[in-house]
CSV table of C-alpha atoms in Angstrom, one decimal:
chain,number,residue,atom,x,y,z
A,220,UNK,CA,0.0,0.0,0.0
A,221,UNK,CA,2.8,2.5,0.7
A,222,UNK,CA,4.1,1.7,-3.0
A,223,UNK,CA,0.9,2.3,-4.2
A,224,UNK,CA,0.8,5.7,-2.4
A,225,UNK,CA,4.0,7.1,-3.4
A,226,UNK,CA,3.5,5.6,-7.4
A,227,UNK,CA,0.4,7.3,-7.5
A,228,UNK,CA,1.5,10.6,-6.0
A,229,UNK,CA,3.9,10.4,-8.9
A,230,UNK,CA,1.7,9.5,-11.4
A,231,UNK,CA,-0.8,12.7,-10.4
A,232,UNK,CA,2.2,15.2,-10.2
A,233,UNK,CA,3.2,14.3,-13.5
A,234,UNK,CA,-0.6,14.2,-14.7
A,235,UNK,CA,-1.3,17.5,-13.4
A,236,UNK,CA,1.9,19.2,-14.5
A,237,UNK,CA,1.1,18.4,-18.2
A,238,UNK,CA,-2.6,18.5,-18.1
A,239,UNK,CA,-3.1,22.0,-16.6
A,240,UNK,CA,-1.6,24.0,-19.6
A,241,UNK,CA,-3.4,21.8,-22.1
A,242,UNK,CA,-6.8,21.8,-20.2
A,243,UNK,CA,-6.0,25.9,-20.3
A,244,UNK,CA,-5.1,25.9,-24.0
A,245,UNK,CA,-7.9,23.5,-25.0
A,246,UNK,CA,-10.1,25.6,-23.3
A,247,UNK,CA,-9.5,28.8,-25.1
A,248,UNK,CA,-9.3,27.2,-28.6
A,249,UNK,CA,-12.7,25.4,-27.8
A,250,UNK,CA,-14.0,29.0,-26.4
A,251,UNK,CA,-13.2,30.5,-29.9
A,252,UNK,CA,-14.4,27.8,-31.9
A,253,UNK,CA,-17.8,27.2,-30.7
A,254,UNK,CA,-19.7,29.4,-33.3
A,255,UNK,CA,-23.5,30.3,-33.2
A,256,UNK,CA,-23.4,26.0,-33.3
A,257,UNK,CA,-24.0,25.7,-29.1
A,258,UNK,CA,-26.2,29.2,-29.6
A,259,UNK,CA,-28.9,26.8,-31.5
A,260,UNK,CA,-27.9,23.2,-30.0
A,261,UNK,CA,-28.7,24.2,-26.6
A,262,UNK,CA,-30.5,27.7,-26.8
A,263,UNK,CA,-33.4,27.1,-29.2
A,264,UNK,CA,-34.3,30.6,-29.5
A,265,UNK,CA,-37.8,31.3,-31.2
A,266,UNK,CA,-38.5,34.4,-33.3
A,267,UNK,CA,-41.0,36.9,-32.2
A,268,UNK,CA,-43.1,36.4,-34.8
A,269,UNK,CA,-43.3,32.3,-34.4
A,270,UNK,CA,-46.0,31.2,-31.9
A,271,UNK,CA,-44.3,31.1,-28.2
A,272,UNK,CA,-44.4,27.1,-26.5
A,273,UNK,CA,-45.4,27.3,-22.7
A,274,UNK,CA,-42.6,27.3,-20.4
A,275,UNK,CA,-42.2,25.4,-16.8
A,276,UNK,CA,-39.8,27.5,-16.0
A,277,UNK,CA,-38.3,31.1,-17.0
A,278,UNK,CA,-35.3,32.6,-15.9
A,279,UNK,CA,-35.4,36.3,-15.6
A,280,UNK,CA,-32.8,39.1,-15.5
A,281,UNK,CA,-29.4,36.9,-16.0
A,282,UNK,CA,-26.5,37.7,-17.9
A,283,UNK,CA,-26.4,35.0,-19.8
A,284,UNK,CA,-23.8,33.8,-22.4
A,285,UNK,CA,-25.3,32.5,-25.5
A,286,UNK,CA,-21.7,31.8,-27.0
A,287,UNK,CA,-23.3,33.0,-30.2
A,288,UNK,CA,-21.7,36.1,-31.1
A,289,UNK,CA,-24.0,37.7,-33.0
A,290,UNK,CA,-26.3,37.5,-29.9
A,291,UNK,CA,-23.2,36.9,-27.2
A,292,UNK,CA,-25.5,37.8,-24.1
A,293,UNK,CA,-29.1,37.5,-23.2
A,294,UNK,CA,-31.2,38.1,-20.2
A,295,UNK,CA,-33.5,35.3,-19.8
A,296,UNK,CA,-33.8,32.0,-20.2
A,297,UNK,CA,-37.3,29.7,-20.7
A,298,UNK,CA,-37.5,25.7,-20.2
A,299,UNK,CA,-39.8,23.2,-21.0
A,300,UNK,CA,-39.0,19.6,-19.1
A,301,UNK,CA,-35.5,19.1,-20.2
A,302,UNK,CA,-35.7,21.3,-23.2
A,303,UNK,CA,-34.2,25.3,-23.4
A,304,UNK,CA,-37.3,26.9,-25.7
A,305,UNK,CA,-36.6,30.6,-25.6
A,306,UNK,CA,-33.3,32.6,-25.0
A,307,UNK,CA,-33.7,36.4,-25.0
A,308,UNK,CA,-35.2,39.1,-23.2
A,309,UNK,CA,-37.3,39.6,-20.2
A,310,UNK,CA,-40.1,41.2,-22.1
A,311,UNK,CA,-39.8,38.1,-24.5
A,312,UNK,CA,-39.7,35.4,-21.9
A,313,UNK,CA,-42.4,36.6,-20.5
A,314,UNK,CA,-44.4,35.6,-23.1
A,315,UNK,CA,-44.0,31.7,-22.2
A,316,UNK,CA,-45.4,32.3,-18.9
A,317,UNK,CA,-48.6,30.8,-17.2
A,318,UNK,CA,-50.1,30.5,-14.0
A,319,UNK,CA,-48.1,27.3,-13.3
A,320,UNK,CA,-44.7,28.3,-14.7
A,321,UNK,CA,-42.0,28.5,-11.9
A,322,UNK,CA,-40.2,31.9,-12.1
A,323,UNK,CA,-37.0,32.6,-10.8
A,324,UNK,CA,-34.9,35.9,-10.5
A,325,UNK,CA,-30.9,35.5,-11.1
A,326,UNK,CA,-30.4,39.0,-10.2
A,327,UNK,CA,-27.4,39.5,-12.5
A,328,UNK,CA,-25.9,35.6,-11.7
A,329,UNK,CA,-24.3,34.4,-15.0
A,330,UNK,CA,-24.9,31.2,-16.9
A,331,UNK,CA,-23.4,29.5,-19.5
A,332,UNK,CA,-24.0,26.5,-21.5
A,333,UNK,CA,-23.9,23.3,-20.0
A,334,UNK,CA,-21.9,20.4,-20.9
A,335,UNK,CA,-22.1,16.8,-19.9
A,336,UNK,CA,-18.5,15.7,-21.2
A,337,UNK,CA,-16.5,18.6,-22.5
A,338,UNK,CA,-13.6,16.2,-23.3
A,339,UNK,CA,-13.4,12.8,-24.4
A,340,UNK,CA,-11.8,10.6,-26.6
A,341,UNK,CA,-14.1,9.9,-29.7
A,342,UNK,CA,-11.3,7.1,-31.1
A,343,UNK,CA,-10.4,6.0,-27.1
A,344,UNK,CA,-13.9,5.2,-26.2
A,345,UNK,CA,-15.3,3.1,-29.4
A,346,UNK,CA,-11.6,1.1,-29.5
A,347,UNK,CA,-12.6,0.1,-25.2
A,348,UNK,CA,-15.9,-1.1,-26.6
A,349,UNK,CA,-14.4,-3.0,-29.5
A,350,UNK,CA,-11.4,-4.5,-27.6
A,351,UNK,CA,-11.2,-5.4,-24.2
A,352,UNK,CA,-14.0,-3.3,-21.9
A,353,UNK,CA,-12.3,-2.7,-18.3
A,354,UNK,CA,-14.7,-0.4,-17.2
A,355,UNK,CA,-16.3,-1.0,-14.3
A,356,UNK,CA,-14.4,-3.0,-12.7
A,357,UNK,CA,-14.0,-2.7,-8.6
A,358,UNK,CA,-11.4,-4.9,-7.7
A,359,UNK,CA,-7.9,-6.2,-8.7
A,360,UNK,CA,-8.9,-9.4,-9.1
A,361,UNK,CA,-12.1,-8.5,-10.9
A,362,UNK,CA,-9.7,-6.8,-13.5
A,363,UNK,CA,-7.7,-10.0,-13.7
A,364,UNK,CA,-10.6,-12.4,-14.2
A,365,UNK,CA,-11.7,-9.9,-17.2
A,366,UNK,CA,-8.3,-10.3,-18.6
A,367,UNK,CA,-7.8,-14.1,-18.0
A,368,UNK,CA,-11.2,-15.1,-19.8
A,369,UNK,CA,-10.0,-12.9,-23.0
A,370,UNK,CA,-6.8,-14.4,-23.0
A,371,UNK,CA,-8.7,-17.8,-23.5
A,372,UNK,CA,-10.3,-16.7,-26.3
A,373,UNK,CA,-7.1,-14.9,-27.8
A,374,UNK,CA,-4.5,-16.7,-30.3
A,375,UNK,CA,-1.1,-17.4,-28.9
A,376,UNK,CA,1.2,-14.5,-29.6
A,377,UNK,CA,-1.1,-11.9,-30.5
A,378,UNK,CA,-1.9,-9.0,-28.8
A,379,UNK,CA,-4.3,-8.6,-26.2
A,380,UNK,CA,-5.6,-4.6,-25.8
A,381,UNK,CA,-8.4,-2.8,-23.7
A,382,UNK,CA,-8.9,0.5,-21.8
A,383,UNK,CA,-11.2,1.5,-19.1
A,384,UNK,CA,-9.8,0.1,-16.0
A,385,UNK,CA,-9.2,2.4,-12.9
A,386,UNK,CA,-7.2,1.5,-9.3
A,387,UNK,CA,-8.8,4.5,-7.7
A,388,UNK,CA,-12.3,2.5,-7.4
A,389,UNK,CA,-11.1,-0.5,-6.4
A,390,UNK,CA,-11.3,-2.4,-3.2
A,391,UNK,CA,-8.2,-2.1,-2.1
A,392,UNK,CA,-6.9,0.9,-4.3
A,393,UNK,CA,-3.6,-0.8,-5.8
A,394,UNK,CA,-2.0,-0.7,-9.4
A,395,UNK,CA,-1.6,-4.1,-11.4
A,396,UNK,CA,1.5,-5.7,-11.7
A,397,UNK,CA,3.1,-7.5,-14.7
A,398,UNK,CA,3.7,-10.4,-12.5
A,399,UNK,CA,0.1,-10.0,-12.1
A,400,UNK,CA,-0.3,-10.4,-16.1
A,401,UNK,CA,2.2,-13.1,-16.7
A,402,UNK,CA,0.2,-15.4,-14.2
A,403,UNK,CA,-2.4,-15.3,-16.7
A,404,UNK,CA,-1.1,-14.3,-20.4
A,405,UNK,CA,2.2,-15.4,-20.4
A,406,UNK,CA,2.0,-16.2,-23.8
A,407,UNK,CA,0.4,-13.0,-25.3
A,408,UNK,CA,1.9,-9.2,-25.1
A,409,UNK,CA,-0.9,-7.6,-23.0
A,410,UNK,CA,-1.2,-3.6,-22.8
A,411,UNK,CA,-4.4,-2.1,-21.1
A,412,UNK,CA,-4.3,1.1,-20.6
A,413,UNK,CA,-5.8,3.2,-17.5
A,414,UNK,CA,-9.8,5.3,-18.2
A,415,UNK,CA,-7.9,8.6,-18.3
A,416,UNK,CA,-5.6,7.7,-21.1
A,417,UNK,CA,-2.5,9.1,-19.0
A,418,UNK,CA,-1.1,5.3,-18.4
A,419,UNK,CA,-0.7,1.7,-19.3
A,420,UNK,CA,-0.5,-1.7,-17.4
A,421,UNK,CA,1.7,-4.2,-19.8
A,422,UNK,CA,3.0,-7.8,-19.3
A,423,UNK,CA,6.3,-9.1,-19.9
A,424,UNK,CA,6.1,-10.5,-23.3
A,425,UNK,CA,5.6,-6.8,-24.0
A,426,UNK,CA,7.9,-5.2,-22.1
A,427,UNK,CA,10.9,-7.5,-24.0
A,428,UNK,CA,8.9,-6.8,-27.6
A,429,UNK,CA,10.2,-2.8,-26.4
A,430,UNK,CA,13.4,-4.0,-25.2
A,431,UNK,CA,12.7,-2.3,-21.8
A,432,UNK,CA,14.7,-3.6,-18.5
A,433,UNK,CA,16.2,-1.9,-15.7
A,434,UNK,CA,18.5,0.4,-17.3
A,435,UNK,CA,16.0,1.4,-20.1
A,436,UNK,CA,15.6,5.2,-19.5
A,437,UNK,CA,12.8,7.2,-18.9
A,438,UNK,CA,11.4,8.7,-22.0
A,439,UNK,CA,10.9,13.1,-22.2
A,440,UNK,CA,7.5,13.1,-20.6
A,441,UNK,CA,6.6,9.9,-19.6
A,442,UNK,CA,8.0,7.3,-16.6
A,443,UNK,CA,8.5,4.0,-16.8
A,444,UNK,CA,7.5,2.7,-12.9
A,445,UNK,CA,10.1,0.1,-11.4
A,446,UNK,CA,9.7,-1.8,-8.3
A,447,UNK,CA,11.9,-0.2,-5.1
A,448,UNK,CA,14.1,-2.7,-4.7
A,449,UNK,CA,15.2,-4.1,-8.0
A,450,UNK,CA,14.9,-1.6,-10.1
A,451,UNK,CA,12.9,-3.8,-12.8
A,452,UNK,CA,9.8,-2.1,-15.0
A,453,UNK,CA,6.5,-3.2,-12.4
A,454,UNK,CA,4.4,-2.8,-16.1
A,455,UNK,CA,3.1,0.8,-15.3
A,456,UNK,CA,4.1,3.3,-17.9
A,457,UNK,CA,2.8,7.2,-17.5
A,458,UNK,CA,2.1,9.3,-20.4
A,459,UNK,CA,4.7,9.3,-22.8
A,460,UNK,CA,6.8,6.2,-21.7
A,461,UNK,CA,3.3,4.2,-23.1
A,462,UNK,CA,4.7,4.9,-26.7
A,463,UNK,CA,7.3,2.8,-26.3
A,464,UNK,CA,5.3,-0.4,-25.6
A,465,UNK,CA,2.4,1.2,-27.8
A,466,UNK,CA,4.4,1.7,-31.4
A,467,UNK,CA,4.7,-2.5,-31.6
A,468,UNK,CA,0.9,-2.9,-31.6
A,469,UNK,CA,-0.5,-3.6,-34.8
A,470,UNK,CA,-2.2,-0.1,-36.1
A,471,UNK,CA,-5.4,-0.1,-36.9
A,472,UNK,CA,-7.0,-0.4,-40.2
A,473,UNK,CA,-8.7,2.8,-41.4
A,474,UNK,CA,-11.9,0.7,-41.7
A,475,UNK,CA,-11.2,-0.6,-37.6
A,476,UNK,CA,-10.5,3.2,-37.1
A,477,UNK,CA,-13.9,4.3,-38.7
A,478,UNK,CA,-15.8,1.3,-37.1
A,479,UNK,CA,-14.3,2.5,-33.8
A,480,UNK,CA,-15.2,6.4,-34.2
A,481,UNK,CA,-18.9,5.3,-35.1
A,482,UNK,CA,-18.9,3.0,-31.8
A,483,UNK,CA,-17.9,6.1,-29.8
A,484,UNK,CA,-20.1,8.3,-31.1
A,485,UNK,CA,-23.5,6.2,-30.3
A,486,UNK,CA,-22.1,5.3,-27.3
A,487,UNK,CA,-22.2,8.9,-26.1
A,488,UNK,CA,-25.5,9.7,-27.7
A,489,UNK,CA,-26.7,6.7,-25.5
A,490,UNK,CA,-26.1,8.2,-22.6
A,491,UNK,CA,-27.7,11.9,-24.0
């Protein structure tokens, strides 16, 4: 458990020094992209002259960011169920009003589009749900069993691959091992790689297919974990050091690369 702790401090430090100027940069290139697209998506503003819908709710006397920037600010807001049907002005809003419709006063508060996932891995999430799906699981050995049964369907020698698995939920907290792997795919080069996308678990067999041992060097921007006492890779590679087990898997077709961005895409629409 004290391993665990002091790997994982590592592995967050690291995260969160590389992950805080893209999150920022992201952020403002995603801030000056978003056109009038959001503005209609989640705003469904009516003209005046179109019938107004009844509202559940209205918003009243907000500043209110549209992100449309022919309209960039607004002072009300009217709902229906889970549905925006009006963005504009308090005279306007009014208009959706009845005797039942809830209304609340921001007095000045800002709002802003809401959204559910504003990063994800379109490619990342459709190739989990076509290889090996580690999602959800709560428990070392629950990760394990998930990897054993796919080894017994996998040909010797070829590569197993999955995503989705996270130490942080399990029961105790602890990363895999490769000794953990090679007790149950010694025969296959296993890399799985951790929800956030920021490390991978990997066997042996794959580990000697990079040519990594105790005196391989840690990449720029990535680590390569090693147990305390011998110095030997433990299987866990952060960020960049990945690549260097990563670049002997097979690439993708572009039609497995297609297949895969369609899978991600109705998976998130499943969930809204």
């Amino acid at each position: 458990m004290k391993n665990y702790s002091q790997d994982l401090r590592s592995f967050l430090r690291r995260r969160e020094a590389r992950s805080t100027f893209r999150r920022r940069l992201a952020m403002m290139n995603a801030m000056k992209a978003l056109p009038s697209f959001l503005f209609l998506a989640f705003c469904s503003a009516l003209p005046a002259s179109m019938k107004a819908e009844t509202a559940q709710m209205v918003f009243l006397n907000g500043n209110i960011y549209t992100m449309n920037e022919r309209a960039p600010h607004a002072e009300a807001i009217a709902t229906q169920g889970d549905r925006i049907v009006f963005v504009g002005s308090n005279d306007s809003a009014k208009k959706y009003q009845t005797a039942g419709t809830r209304v609340i006063d921001l007095a000045g508060k800002t709002v802003v589009p809401g959204l559910t996932d504003s990063h994800c891995h379109i490619f990342g999430i459709g190739e989990r749900e076509l290889t090996l799906n580690l999602e959800g699981t709560n428990t070392l050995q629950d990760f394990l069993d998930k990897v054993k049964e796919r080894t017994a369907k996998t040909e010797r020698g070829k590569w197993i691959t999955g995503r989705g698995w996270i130490e942080t939920f399990w029961q105790p907290p602890q990363f895999p091992t490769r000794a953990d792997l090679d007790k149950i795919a010694p025969d296959n080069p296993v890399f799985l790689t951790r929800a956030d996308g920021h490390a991978a678990i990997v066997n042996t067999a794959a580990l000697r297919l990079a040519q990594i041992d105790k005196n391989t060097p840690n990449p720029f921007g990535g680590e390569i974990l090693r147990d305390k006492q011998t110095g030997e890779a433990t299987g866990m590679l952060l960020d960049h050091a990945q690549g260097l087990v990563g670049k002997n898997i097979p690439k993708a077709s572009e039609a497995e690369r297609r297949e895969a961005f369609v899978v991600g895409v109705k998976r998130e629409i499943s969930l809204g």
